[in-house]
Coordinates of C-alpha atoms in Angstrom, one line a residue:
X13 CA -0.7 17.6 14.4
X14 CA 2.0 16.2 12.2
X15 CA 1.1 16.2 8.5
X16 CA 2.0 12.5 8.1
X17 CA -0.9 11.5 10.5
X18 CA -3.6 13.2 8.4
X19 CA -3.8 10.5 5.7
X20 CA -4.0 7.8 8.4
X21 CA -6.8 9.6 10.2
X22 CA -8.7 10.1 6.9
X23 CA -8.3 6.4 6.2
X24 CA -9.5 5.5 9.7
X25 CA -12.6 7.7 9.4
X26 CA -13.3 6.3 5.9
X27 CA -13.0 2.7 7.3
X28 CA -15.3 3.6 10.2
X29 CA -17.9 5.0 7.9
X30 CA -17.7 2.0 5.6
X31 CA -18.0 -0.5 8.5
X32 CA -21.0 1.4 9.8
X33 CA -22.7 1.3 6.4
X34 CA -21.8 -2.4 6.0
X35 CA -23.3 -3.2 9.4
X36 CA -26.7 -1.9 8.2
X37 CA -28.3 -4.7 6.2
X38 CA -30.7 -4.4 3.3
X39 CA -34.1 -5.5 4.6
X40 CA -36.8 -7.4 2.7
X41 CA -40.0 -8.0 4.6
X42 CA -42.3 -10.5 2.8
X43 CA -45.9 -10.8 4.0
X44 CA -48.4 -13.3 2.6
X45 CA -52.1 -12.8 3.0
X46 CA -54.1 -15.4 4.9
X47 CA -51.4 -18.1 4.6
X48 CA -51.8 -20.7 7.3
X49 CA -48.9 -22.0 9.4
X50 CA -49.8 -25.4 8.1
X51 CA -49.2 -24.5 4.5
X52 CA -45.4 -24.3 4.0
X53 CA -43.4 -27.5 3.8
X54 CA -41.0 -26.2 6.5
X55 CA -43.9 -26.2 9.0
X56 CA -44.9 -29.7 8.2
X57 CA -46.9 -29.7 5.0
X58 CA -46.2 -32.8 2.9
X59 CA -48.3 -32.1 -0.2
X60 CA -47.9 -28.4 -1.0
X61 CA -44.6 -27.6 -2.8
X62 CA -42.9 -24.6 -1.2
X63 CA -39.2 -25.2 -1.9
X64 CA -38.2 -21.6 -1.8
X65 CA -39.9 -20.7 1.5
X66 CA -38.3 -23.9 2.8
X67 CA -34.9 -22.8 1.5
X68 CA -35.3 -19.5 3.4
X69 CA -36.1 -21.4 6.6
X70 CA -33.2 -23.9 6.3
X71 CA -30.8 -20.9 5.7
X72 CA -32.0 -19.0 8.8
X73 CA -34.3 -19.2 11.8
X74 CA -37.8 -20.7 12.0
X75 CA -40.0 -19.2 14.7
X76 CA -42.6 -21.8 15.8
X77 CA -44.6 -19.5 18.1
X78 CA -44.7 -16.4 15.9
X79 CA -48.0 -14.4 16.5
X80 CA -49.9 -11.8 14.6
X81 CA -51.0 -8.9 16.8
X82 CA -54.5 -9.3 15.3
X83 CA -56.3 -12.1 13.4
X84 CA -57.5 -9.6 10.7
X85 CA -55.7 -7.9 7.8
X86 CA -56.0 -4.2 8.6
X87 CA -55.2 -4.2 12.3
X88 CA -52.5 -6.9 11.9
X89 CA -50.8 -4.8 9.3
X90 CA -51.1 -1.6 11.3
X91 CA -49.4 -3.4 14.2
X92 CA -46.7 -4.8 11.9
X93 CA -45.9 -1.3 10.5
X94 CA -45.9 0.5 13.8
X95 CA -44.8 -2.1 16.4
X96 CA -47.9 -1.2 18.4
X97 CA -51.2 -2.9 19.2
X98 CA -53.7 -1.6 16.7
X99 CA -56.0 -0.4 19.4
X100 CA -53.4 2.2 20.3
X101 CA -53.8 3.9 16.8
X102 CA -57.6 3.5 16.5
X103 CA -57.0 0.8 13.9
X104 CA -59.3 -1.7 15.7
X105 CA -63.0 -1.8 15.2
X106 CA -65.8 -1.8 17.8
X107 CA -68.3 -3.0 15.3
X108 CA -68.7 -6.2 13.2
X109 CA -66.5 -5.1 10.3
X110 CA -62.8 -4.9 11.2
X111 CA -61.2 -4.1 7.9
X112 CA -61.6 -1.4 5.3
X113 CA -63.9 -2.4 2.3
X114 CA -63.9 0.8 0.3
X115 CA -61.0 2.8 -1.1
X116 CA -62.9 6.0 -0.6
X117 CA -63.2 5.6 3.2
X118 CA -61.6 8.3 5.3
X119 CA -60.2 6.0 7.9
X120 CA -56.7 4.7 7.9
X121 CA -53.3 4.6 9.6
X122 CA -53.2 8.0 11.4
X123 CA -50.7 10.6 10.2
X124 CA -49.1 10.8 13.7
X125 CA -48.2 7.1 13.7
X126 CA -44.6 6.3 12.9
X127 CA -43.8 3.3 10.7
X128 CA -40.5 1.5 10.4
X129 CA -40.4 2.7 6.8
X130 CA -40.3 6.3 8.1
X131 CA -37.5 5.5 10.6
X132 CA -35.4 3.8 7.9
X133 CA -36.1 6.4 5.3
X134 CA -34.7 9.0 7.8
X135 CA -31.6 6.9 8.1
X136 CA -30.9 7.0 4.4
X137 CA -32.7 3.8 3.3
X138 CA -34.5 3.6 0.0
X139 CA -38.0 2.3 0.8
X140 CA -40.7 0.6 -1.2
X141 CA -44.0 -1.2 -0.7
X142 CA -44.9 -3.6 -3.5
X143 CA -48.4 -5.3 -3.2
X144 CA -51.1 -4.8 -0.7
X145 CA -51.5 -1.8 1.7
X146 CA -55.0 -2.0 3.2
X147 CA -54.3 0.9 5.7
X148 CA -56.4 3.7 4.1
X149 CA -55.9 6.3 1.4
X150 CA -57.2 9.8 2.0
X151 CA -58.8 11.9 4.8
X152 CA -60.6 15.0 3.5
X153 CA -60.0 15.2 -0.2
X154 CA -59.0 12.6 -2.8
X155 CA -55.7 14.3 -3.3
X156 CA -54.5 14.7 0.3
X157 CA -53.4 11.0 0.4
X158 CA -53.0 11.3 4.2
X159 CA -53.0 7.5 4.8
X160 CA -51.1 6.6 1.6
X161 CA -47.8 4.5 1.8
X162 CA -45.9 7.5 0.5
X163 CA -47.1 9.5 3.5
X164 CA -45.9 6.8 5.8
X165 CA -42.2 6.5 4.9
X166 CA -42.2 4.7 1.5
X167 CA -40.4 6.3 -1.4
X168 CA -42.1 4.0 -3.9
X169 CA -45.5 2.2 -4.0
X170 CA -46.8 -0.3 -6.6
X171 CA -49.9 -2.3 -5.7
X172 CA -53.4 -2.0 -4.3
X173 CA -54.5 0.3 -1.6
X174 CA -57.3 -1.9 -0.4
X175 CA -57.3 -5.7 -0.5
X176 CA -58.0 -8.5 -2.9
X177 CA -61.7 -9.4 -2.7
X178 CA -64.0 -11.9 -4.3
X179 CA -65.8 -8.9 -5.8
X180 CA -62.7 -7.9 -7.7
X181 CA -62.8 -11.0 -9.8
X182 CA -65.9 -11.6 -11.9
X183 CA -67.6 -14.9 -11.1
X184 CA -66.0 -15.3 -7.7
X185 CA -69.0 -14.2 -5.6
X186 CA -69.1 -11.3 -3.1
X187 CA -68.0 -10.5 0.5
X188 CA -71.3 -8.5 0.8
X189 CA -73.6 -11.5 0.6
X190 CA -74.9 -11.0 4.1
X191 CA -75.4 -7.3 3.5
X192 CA -77.3 -8.0 0.3
X193 CA -79.6 -10.3 2.1
X194 CA -80.4 -7.8 4.9
X195 CA -80.5 -4.6 2.8
X196 CA -81.8 -5.9 -0.6
X197 CA -83.4 -9.3 -0.7
X198 CA -85.4 -9.2 2.6
X199 CA -86.8 -5.6 2.0
X200 CA -87.8 -6.6 -1.6
X201 CA -89.5 -9.7 -0.2
X202 CA -91.4 -7.6 2.4
X203 CA -92.4 -5.1 -0.3
X204 CA -93.5 -7.9 -2.6
X205 CA -95.6 -9.6 0.1
X206 CA -97.1 -6.3 1.1
X207 CA -98.1 -5.4 -2.5
X208 CA -99.7 -8.8 -3.0
X209 CA -101.6 -8.5 0.3
X210 CA -102.9 -5.1 -0.6
X211 CA -103.9 -6.3 -4.0
X212 CA -105.8 -9.3 -2.6
X213 CA -107.6 -7.1 0.0
X214 CA -108.5 -4.7 -2.8
X215 CA -109.9 -7.5 -5.0
X216 CA -111.9 -8.9 -2.1
X217 CA -113.3 -5.5 -1.2
X218 CA -112.0 -5.8 2.4
X219 CA -109.7 -2.8 2.2
X220 CA -109.4 0.1 -0.2
X221 CA -105.7 0.8 -0.7
X222 CA -105.0 4.1 -2.6
X223 CA -103.0 3.8 -5.8
X224 CA -100.4 6.2 -4.4
X225 CA -99.4 3.5 -1.8
X226 CA -98.9 1.0 -4.6
X227 CA -96.8 3.4 -6.7
X228 CA -94.8 4.3 -3.6
X229 CA -94.0 0.7 -2.8
X230 CA -93.2 0.0 -6.4
X231 CA -90.9 3.1 -6.5
X232 CA -89.2 1.9 -3.3
X233 CA -88.6 -1.6 -4.8
X234 CA -87.3 -0.1 -8.0
X235 CA -84.9 2.2 -6.1
X236 CA -83.5 -0.6 -3.9
X237 CA -83.1 -2.8 -7.1
X238 CA -81.4 0.1 -9.0
X239 CA -79.0 0.8 -6.1
X240 CA -78.2 -2.9 -5.8
X241 CA -77.4 -3.3 -9.5
X242 CA -75.4 -0.1 -9.5
X243 CA -73.4 -1.4 -6.6
X244 CA -72.7 -4.6 -8.4
X245 CA -71.7 -2.8 -11.5
X246 CA -69.5 -0.1 -10.0
X247 CA -67.9 -1.7 -6.9
X248 CA -65.2 -3.5 -8.9
X249 CA -63.8 -0.5 -10.9
X250 CA -64.2 1.9 -8.0
X251 CA -62.3 -0.3 -5.5
X252 CA -60.2 -2.8 -7.3
X253 CA -57.4 -0.9 -8.9
X254 CA -53.6 -0.8 -9.2
X255 CA -51.5 2.2 -8.3
X256 CA -47.9 3.4 -9.0
X257 CA -47.2 5.9 -6.3
X258 CA -50.2 8.3 -6.4
X259 CA -51.4 7.4 -9.9
X260 CA -53.9 4.8 -10.9
X261 CA -52.4 2.6 -13.6
X262 CA -55.1 -0.1 -14.0
X263 CA -58.7 0.2 -13.1
X264 CA -60.2 -2.4 -12.5
X265 CA -57.1 -4.4 -11.9
X266 CA -56.4 -7.4 -14.0
X267 CA -55.3 -10.7 -12.5
X268 CA -53.3 -11.7 -15.6
X269 CA -49.8 -12.4 -14.5
X270 CA -50.4 -10.3 -11.4
X271 CA -47.9 -12.1 -9.2
X272 CA -45.3 -11.9 -12.0
X273 CA -45.8 -8.1 -12.2
X274 CA -45.4 -7.7 -8.5
X275 CA -42.2 -9.8 -8.7
X276 CA -40.8 -7.8 -11.5
X277 CA -41.4 -4.5 -9.6
X278 CA -39.7 -5.9 -6.5
X279 CA -36.7 -7.1 -8.6
X280 CA -36.4 -3.8 -10.3
X281 CA -36.4 -1.9 -7.0
X282 CA -33.6 -4.1 -5.7
X283 CA -31.6 -3.6 -8.9
X284 CA -32.0 0.2 -8.6
X285 CA -30.6 0.1 -5.0
X286 CA -27.6 -2.2 -5.1
X287 CA -25.3 0.6 -3.9
X288 CA -27.5 1.9 -1.1
X289 CA -29.3 0.2 1.9
X290 CA -32.9 -0.5 1.0
X291 CA -36.1 -1.6 2.7
X292 CA -38.5 -3.6 0.6
X293 CA -41.9 -4.7 1.9
X294 CA -43.2 -7.3 -0.6
X295 CA -46.9 -7.7 0.5
X296 CA -48.4 -10.4 -1.6
X297 CA -52.1 -10.6 -2.7
X298 CA -51.8 -14.4 -2.4
X299 CA -53.6 -16.3 -0.9
X300 CA -56.6 -14.1 0.0
X301 CA -59.7 -14.8 -2.1
X302 CA -60.4 -14.2 -4.9
X303 CA -57.7 -16.9 -5.7
X304 CA -55.8 -16.6 -8.9
X305 CA -52.7 -17.9 -10.5
X306 CA -51.0 -17.6 -13.9
X307 CA -51.2 -20.4 -16.6
X308 CA -47.8 -21.7 -15.5
X309 CA -49.2 -22.6 -12.1
X310 CA -53.0 -23.2 -12.7
X311 CA -54.0 -26.8 -12.1
X312 CA -50.5 -27.9 -11.1
X313 CA -50.9 -28.4 -7.3
X314 CA -52.6 -31.1 -5.2
X315 CA -54.7 -28.5 -3.5
X316 CA -56.8 -27.0 -6.3
X317 CA -56.8 -23.2 -6.9
X318 CA -55.6 -22.5 -3.3
X319 CA -52.5 -24.7 -3.8
X320 CA -51.8 -23.2 -7.2
X321 CA -51.7 -19.8 -5.6
X322 CA -49.4 -20.9 -2.8
X323 CA -47.0 -22.5 -5.2
X324 CA -47.0 -19.4 -7.4
X325 CA -46.2 -17.2 -4.4
X326 CA -43.4 -19.6 -3.5
X327 CA -42.0 -19.2 -7.0
X328 CA -42.0 -15.5 -6.5
X329 CA -40.0 -15.8 -3.3
X330 CA -37.5 -17.9 -5.2
X331 CA -37.1 -15.2 -7.8
X332 CA -36.1 -12.7 -5.1
X333 CA -33.7 -15.1 -3.4
X334 CA -32.1 -15.9 -6.8
X335 CA -31.7 -12.2 -7.6
X336 CA -30.0 -11.5 -4.2
X337 CA -27.5 -14.4 -5.0
X338 CA -26.9 -13.0 -8.5
X339 CA -26.2 -9.5 -7.2
X340 CA -24.2 -10.9 -4.3
X341 CA -26.4 -9.2 -1.8
X342 CA -27.6 -12.3 0.1
X343 CA -25.1 -12.1 2.9
X344 CA -26.0 -8.5 3.6
X345 CA -29.7 -8.8 3.4
X346 CA -32.1 -9.6 6.3
X347 CA -35.2 -11.4 4.9
X348 CA -38.4 -11.9 6.9
X349 CA -41.3 -14.1 5.7
X350 CA -44.7 -14.2 7.5
X351 CA -48.4 -14.0 7.0
X352 CA -50.7 -11.3 8.3
X353 CA -52.9 -13.9 10.2
X354 CA -53.9 -17.5 10.0
X355 CA -55.7 -19.2 7.2
X356 CA -59.4 -18.4 6.5
X357 CA -61.0 -21.7 7.3
X358 CA -64.5 -20.6 6.3
X359 CA -63.5 -19.8 2.7
X360 CA -65.5 -22.3 0.8
X361 CA -66.7 -21.4 -2.7
X362 CA -70.4 -21.7 -3.8
X363 CA -69.3 -25.0 -5.6
X364 CA -68.0 -26.4 -2.3
X365 CA -64.3 -25.9 -3.2
X366 CA -62.0 -25.2 -0.2
X367 CA -60.4 -21.8 -0.8
X368 CA -58.8 -21.4 2.6
X369 CA -55.5 -22.9 3.8
X370 CA -54.3 -25.0 6.7
X371 CA -53.5 -24.0 10.2
X372 CA -51.9 -27.3 11.0
X373 CA -52.8 -28.8 14.3
X374 CA -54.1 -25.5 15.6
X375 CA -57.7 -24.6 16.4
X376 CA -59.6 -21.8 14.6
X377 CA -58.4 -19.4 12.0
X378 CA -58.6 -15.9 10.6
X379 CA -60.7 -13.5 12.7
X380 CA -60.4 -15.3 16.0
X381 CA -57.6 -15.7 18.6
X382 CA -57.5 -19.4 18.9
X383 CA -53.9 -20.4 17.9
X384 CA -55.0 -21.1 14.3
X385 CA -55.9 -17.4 13.9
X386 CA -52.8 -15.8 15.2
X387 CA -49.9 -18.4 15.0
X388 CA -48.3 -17.6 11.6
X389 CA -45.1 -18.5 9.8
X390 CA -42.1 -16.5 11.0
X391 CA -38.8 -17.0 9.1
X392 CA -35.7 -14.8 9.2
X393 CA -32.5 -15.2 7.3
X394 CA -29.3 -13.1 7.3
X395 CA -26.4 -15.4 6.4
X396 CA -23.7 -13.1 7.7
X397 CA -25.2 -12.8 11.2
X398 CA -27.9 -15.5 11.8
X399 CA -26.8 -19.1 12.2
X400 CA -28.7 -21.3 9.7
X401 CA -31.0 -24.2 10.6
X402 CA -32.3 -22.8 13.9
X403 CA -35.7 -23.3 15.4
X404 CA -37.0 -21.0 18.2
X405 CA -40.1 -21.9 20.2
X406 CA -40.4 -18.7 22.2
X407 CA -43.4 -16.4 21.8
X408 CA -42.7 -13.6 19.3
X409 CA -44.9 -11.1 17.5
X410 CA -45.1 -9.4 14.1
X411 CA -44.8 -6.2 16.1
X412 CA -41.2 -7.2 16.9
X413 CA -40.1 -6.4 13.3
X414 CA -40.4 -2.6 14.1
X415 CA -37.8 -2.3 16.9
X416 CA -35.6 -5.0 15.2
X417 CA -35.2 -3.2 11.9
X418 CA -35.0 0.2 13.5
X419 CA -32.1 -0.9 15.6
X420 CA -30.3 -2.5 12.7
X421 CA -30.7 0.7 10.7
X422 CA -29.4 2.8 13.5
X423 CA -32.7 4.6 14.1
X424 CA -33.6 5.5 17.7
X425 CA -37.1 4.3 18.7
X426 CA -39.7 7.1 19.3
X427 CA -39.8 8.1 22.9
X428 CA -43.2 9.7 22.9
X429 CA -45.2 6.5 22.6
X430 CA -45.3 2.9 23.8
X431 CA -43.7 0.4 21.4
X432 CA -45.1 -3.0 22.1
X433 CA -42.7 -5.0 19.9
X434 CA -39.3 -6.3 21.2
X435 CA -35.9 -6.5 19.4
X436 CA -35.6 -10.0 18.0
X437 CA -31.8 -10.0 17.4
X438 CA -30.8 -11.3 20.9
X439 CA -33.0 -14.4 20.3
X440 CA -31.8 -14.8 16.7
X441 CA -28.1 -14.5 17.5
X442 CA -28.4 -16.9 20.5
X443 CA -27.5 -14.2 23.0
X444 CA -30.9 -14.8 24.8
X445 CA -32.8 -18.0 25.2
X446 CA -36.0 -16.3 26.5
X447 CA -38.5 -14.1 24.8
X448 CA -38.7 -10.5 26.0
X449 CA -42.5 -10.8 25.9
X450 CA -43.7 -11.8 29.4
X451 CA -47.2 -10.9 28.4
X452 CA -48.9 -10.7 25.0
X453 CA -52.4 -9.3 24.6
X454 CA -54.7 -10.8 22.0
X455 CA -57.4 -8.5 20.6
X456 CA -60.6 -9.5 18.7
X457 CA -61.1 -6.2 16.9
X458 CA -61.0 -3.6 19.7
X459 CA -62.0 -6.0 22.4
X460 CA -59.3 -7.6 24.7
X461 CA -60.0 -11.2 24.0
X462 CA -57.1 -13.2 25.6
X463 CA -53.8 -12.8 27.4
X464 CA -50.6 -14.9 27.0
X465 CA -48.2 -15.1 29.9
X466 CA -44.8 -16.7 29.6
X467 CA -43.2 -16.4 33.1
X468 CA -39.5 -15.8 33.3
X469 CA -37.5 -19.0 34.0
X470 CA -40.5 -21.1 33.2
X471 CA -41.4 -23.4 30.3
X472 CA -45.2 -22.8 30.8
X473 CA -47.0 -20.5 28.5
X474 CA -50.4 -19.7 29.9
X475 CA -53.2 -18.3 27.8
X476 CA -56.5 -17.1 29.3
X477 CA -59.6 -16.3 27.2
X478 CA -62.1 -13.8 28.5
X479 CA -64.5 -14.8 25.7
X480 CA -64.5 -17.2 22.8
X481 CA -66.4 -17.1 19.5
X482 CA -69.4 -19.3 19.0
X483 CA -68.5 -21.6 16.2
X484 CA -71.4 -22.5 13.9
X485 CA -72.5 -25.1 13.1
X486 CA -71.8 -26.3 16.6
X487 CA -68.8 -28.7 16.7
X488 CA -67.2 -27.1 13.6
X489 CA -63.9 -25.3 13.5
X490 CA -65.2 -21.9 12.4
X491 CA -68.1 -19.5 12.1
X492 CA -69.4 -20.7 8.7
X493 CA -72.8 -19.1 9.0
X494 CA -71.3 -15.6 9.1
X495 CA -68.2 -16.4 7.1
X496 CA -66.0 -14.9 9.9
X497 CA -66.2 -14.9 13.6
X498 CA -67.4 -11.7 15.3
X499 CA -66.3 -10.3 18.6
X500 CA -69.3 -9.3 20.7
X501 CA -72.9 -9.9 21.7
X502 CA -74.6 -13.2 20.8
X503 CA -71.6 -14.2 18.6
X504 CA -69.4 -14.9 21.6
X505 CA -69.5 -16.7 25.0
X506 CA -68.0 -14.9 28.0
X507 CA -66.1 -16.9 30.6
X508 CA -66.0 -16.3 34.3
X509 CA -63.5 -17.4 35.3
X510 CA -61.6 -17.1 32.0
X511 CA -60.7 -20.3 30.1
X512 CA -57.1 -21.2 30.9
X513 CA -54.7 -23.2 28.8
X514 CA -51.0 -24.1 29.0
X515 CA -50.0 -23.7 25.4
X516 CA -46.7 -25.3 26.0
X517 CA -48.5 -28.6 26.8
X518 CA -51.8 -28.2 25.0
X519 CA -51.1 -26.2 21.8
X520 CA -54.3 -27.5 20.2
X521 CA -56.3 -25.7 23.0
X522 CA -58.5 -28.7 23.6
X523 CA -58.3 -29.1 27.4
X524 CA -59.1 -26.0 29.5
X525 CA -57.5 -26.2 32.9
X526 CA -59.5 -26.2 36.1
X527 CA -58.6 -25.8 39.8
X528 CA -58.6 -29.6 40.0
X529 CA -56.1 -30.0 37.1
X530 CA -54.0 -26.9 37.9
X531 CA -53.4 -26.2 41.6
X532 CA -52.2 -22.6 40.8
X533 CA -55.3 -21.9 38.7
X534 CA -56.6 -18.8 40.5
X535 CA -53.1 -17.5 41.2
X536 CA -52.3 -17.6 37.5
X537 CA -55.5 -15.9 36.5
X538 CA -54.9 -13.2 39.1
X539 CA -51.5 -12.4 37.6
X540 CA -53.0 -12.3 34.1
X541 CA -55.9 -10.1 35.2
X542 CA -53.5 -7.7 36.9
X543 CA -51.3 -7.6 33.7
X544 CA -54.5 -6.9 31.6
X545 CA -55.5 -4.1 34.0
X546 CA -52.0 -2.5 33.8
X547 CA -52.1 -2.8 30.0
X548 CA -55.5 -1.2 29.5
X549 CA -54.4 1.7 31.7
X550 CA -51.8 2.5 29.0
X551 CA -54.5 3.0 26.3
X552 CA -55.5 6.6 26.0
X553 CA -58.7 7.4 23.9
X554 CA -57.8 7.9 20.3
X555 CA -60.0 8.7 17.2
X556 CA -61.7 5.5 16.0
X557 CA -60.6 4.9 12.4
X558 CA -63.5 2.4 12.0
X559 CA -66.3 4.8 13.0
X560 CA -69.2 4.7 10.5
X561 CA -68.1 8.2 9.4
X562 CA -64.6 6.9 8.6
X563 CA -65.6 3.5 7.3
X564 CA -68.4 4.3 4.8
X565 CA -67.9 5.2 1.1
X566 CA -67.4 8.9 0.5
X567 CA -67.9 9.9 -3.2
X568 CA -65.6 13.0 -2.9
X569 CA -62.7 10.7 -1.9
X570 CA -63.2 8.3 -4.8
X571 CA -60.1 8.0 -7.1
X572 CA -60.6 7.5 -10.8
X573 CA -58.3 7.0 -13.8
X574 CA -57.4 10.4 -15.3
X575 CA -59.4 11.2 -18.4
X576 CA -61.6 8.1 -18.0
X577 CA -64.8 9.9 -17.6
X578 CA -67.5 8.3 -15.5
X579 CA -66.4 4.8 -16.4
X580 CA -63.3 4.8 -14.1
X581 CA -61.6 2.3 -16.3
X582 CA -58.2 2.3 -17.9
X583 CA -55.2 0.1 -18.4
X584 CA -51.9 2.0 -18.5
X585 CA -50.1 -1.3 -17.8
X586 CA -51.2 -2.6 -21.2
X587 CA -50.6 0.7 -22.9
X588 CA -47.1 0.9 -21.5
X589 CA -46.4 -2.7 -22.6
X590 CA -47.5 -1.9 -26.2
X591 CA -45.3 1.2 -26.3
X592 CA -42.3 -0.7 -25.0
X593 CA -42.7 -3.2 -27.9

């Protein structure tokens, strides 16, 4: 080879390497918690101010039929991270409770599951999760961290391992109210009535009750009351804490400027990685109850504390967009904004304040598969590649992010498992006008609840429900008596034949079709049932991450601040702030 050609070949290879690197965008995935599709201005809200989310939508693509793979936090996020229905990983419950409620549970995202963070990390991306995880912590010991974000492909974690709960904020009530009633108040009432009855019988001489029985009942009542008060006292510090990587830095967590702290962490991660491709998952605690906002936003919206929280989150989104502009990274960054499921319509405070959001025209909400529970905001922007101002009405899923970002990063998809998501780029770039999802399966916890069928070369989108939740009170838009809808037994009504809707014509799901109104009624249901049968045949039995053994609190898995003694309380955030000054 002539010597003169060597510099040209070197330049060619350098150019090839540079163009390959440049073609791989930075990726920012922003997930709100319990935000309804009717909340952002770009989806029709006229009274909530969301200028930054709206700016994101006007600069990219707005998906109008973007669907969560589950209407609950934990399974929805498992599907989002893995591109797979949560039932495939055992991250869908067969019992009433479909999310983790204790940090010291042993259930969580299995170690053999592959997240998009792991794929991108293997491709040289710097990866971070800022905010909420809710996919477990440890398996056998409190230091194995088998379910922790750092064991699932993230280089850096700052946030909460569980979720934001009313119990985490004093004065905001509890998610365990029904449990308290069944396990504490009713047993105490029974014991009290029994003691009074025995005492009356003794006084009347009708029955001689040994003193030992009185003392035993009093001891049992005292034990129940002690355990109850202990739970109330210790739940918050044991479960509501902030972590940086594997270390607890604030226990219990403080809500003071919490969104600002998450925003600063996200901004610092971006600034540290301006020279390398990065993946940032910014997983807000807003707008899950307990609601909170800083003094700059409190009392400023037209929708009370809920609106204040939405507008503060929108401000945070704006800070990230502004930073990308300042660092000249906007054109080379794919941003995705969504919510993990629909708004929680049953969230009403003890004072009657509405603490849940809006699902727009859609029926239902969080914890059920009516459109209000699963149809969520879906916005993507990548100025260099995606044409601004688009609206796409095709069915898409939060599972689609997995194959989309994997392909953009140059990572091959795992071949040893079924990936249920589909690459979104053909739709986003206008190379395809039709969703790759012919069928989408909607699960209520681990139960197959409904099937969506979008036939090729058809505008119809059929949705068949095998069962539906029993709203209470009757005629309402939710399960207010139980705070969320459950998925089995007397809480649901089974349908034979299934309820059938054409979502393209009846998105509010008000008018179920019949053989009289749809001539192909039985033919459509036959195709849907066959698809459901084929799908269920692809589900091998896997360990149930929500078994009672995995779900309940295990003392030996409990994390506590180092050197905090039995109090499990510390605030390294405040200490570090003092030292920095």
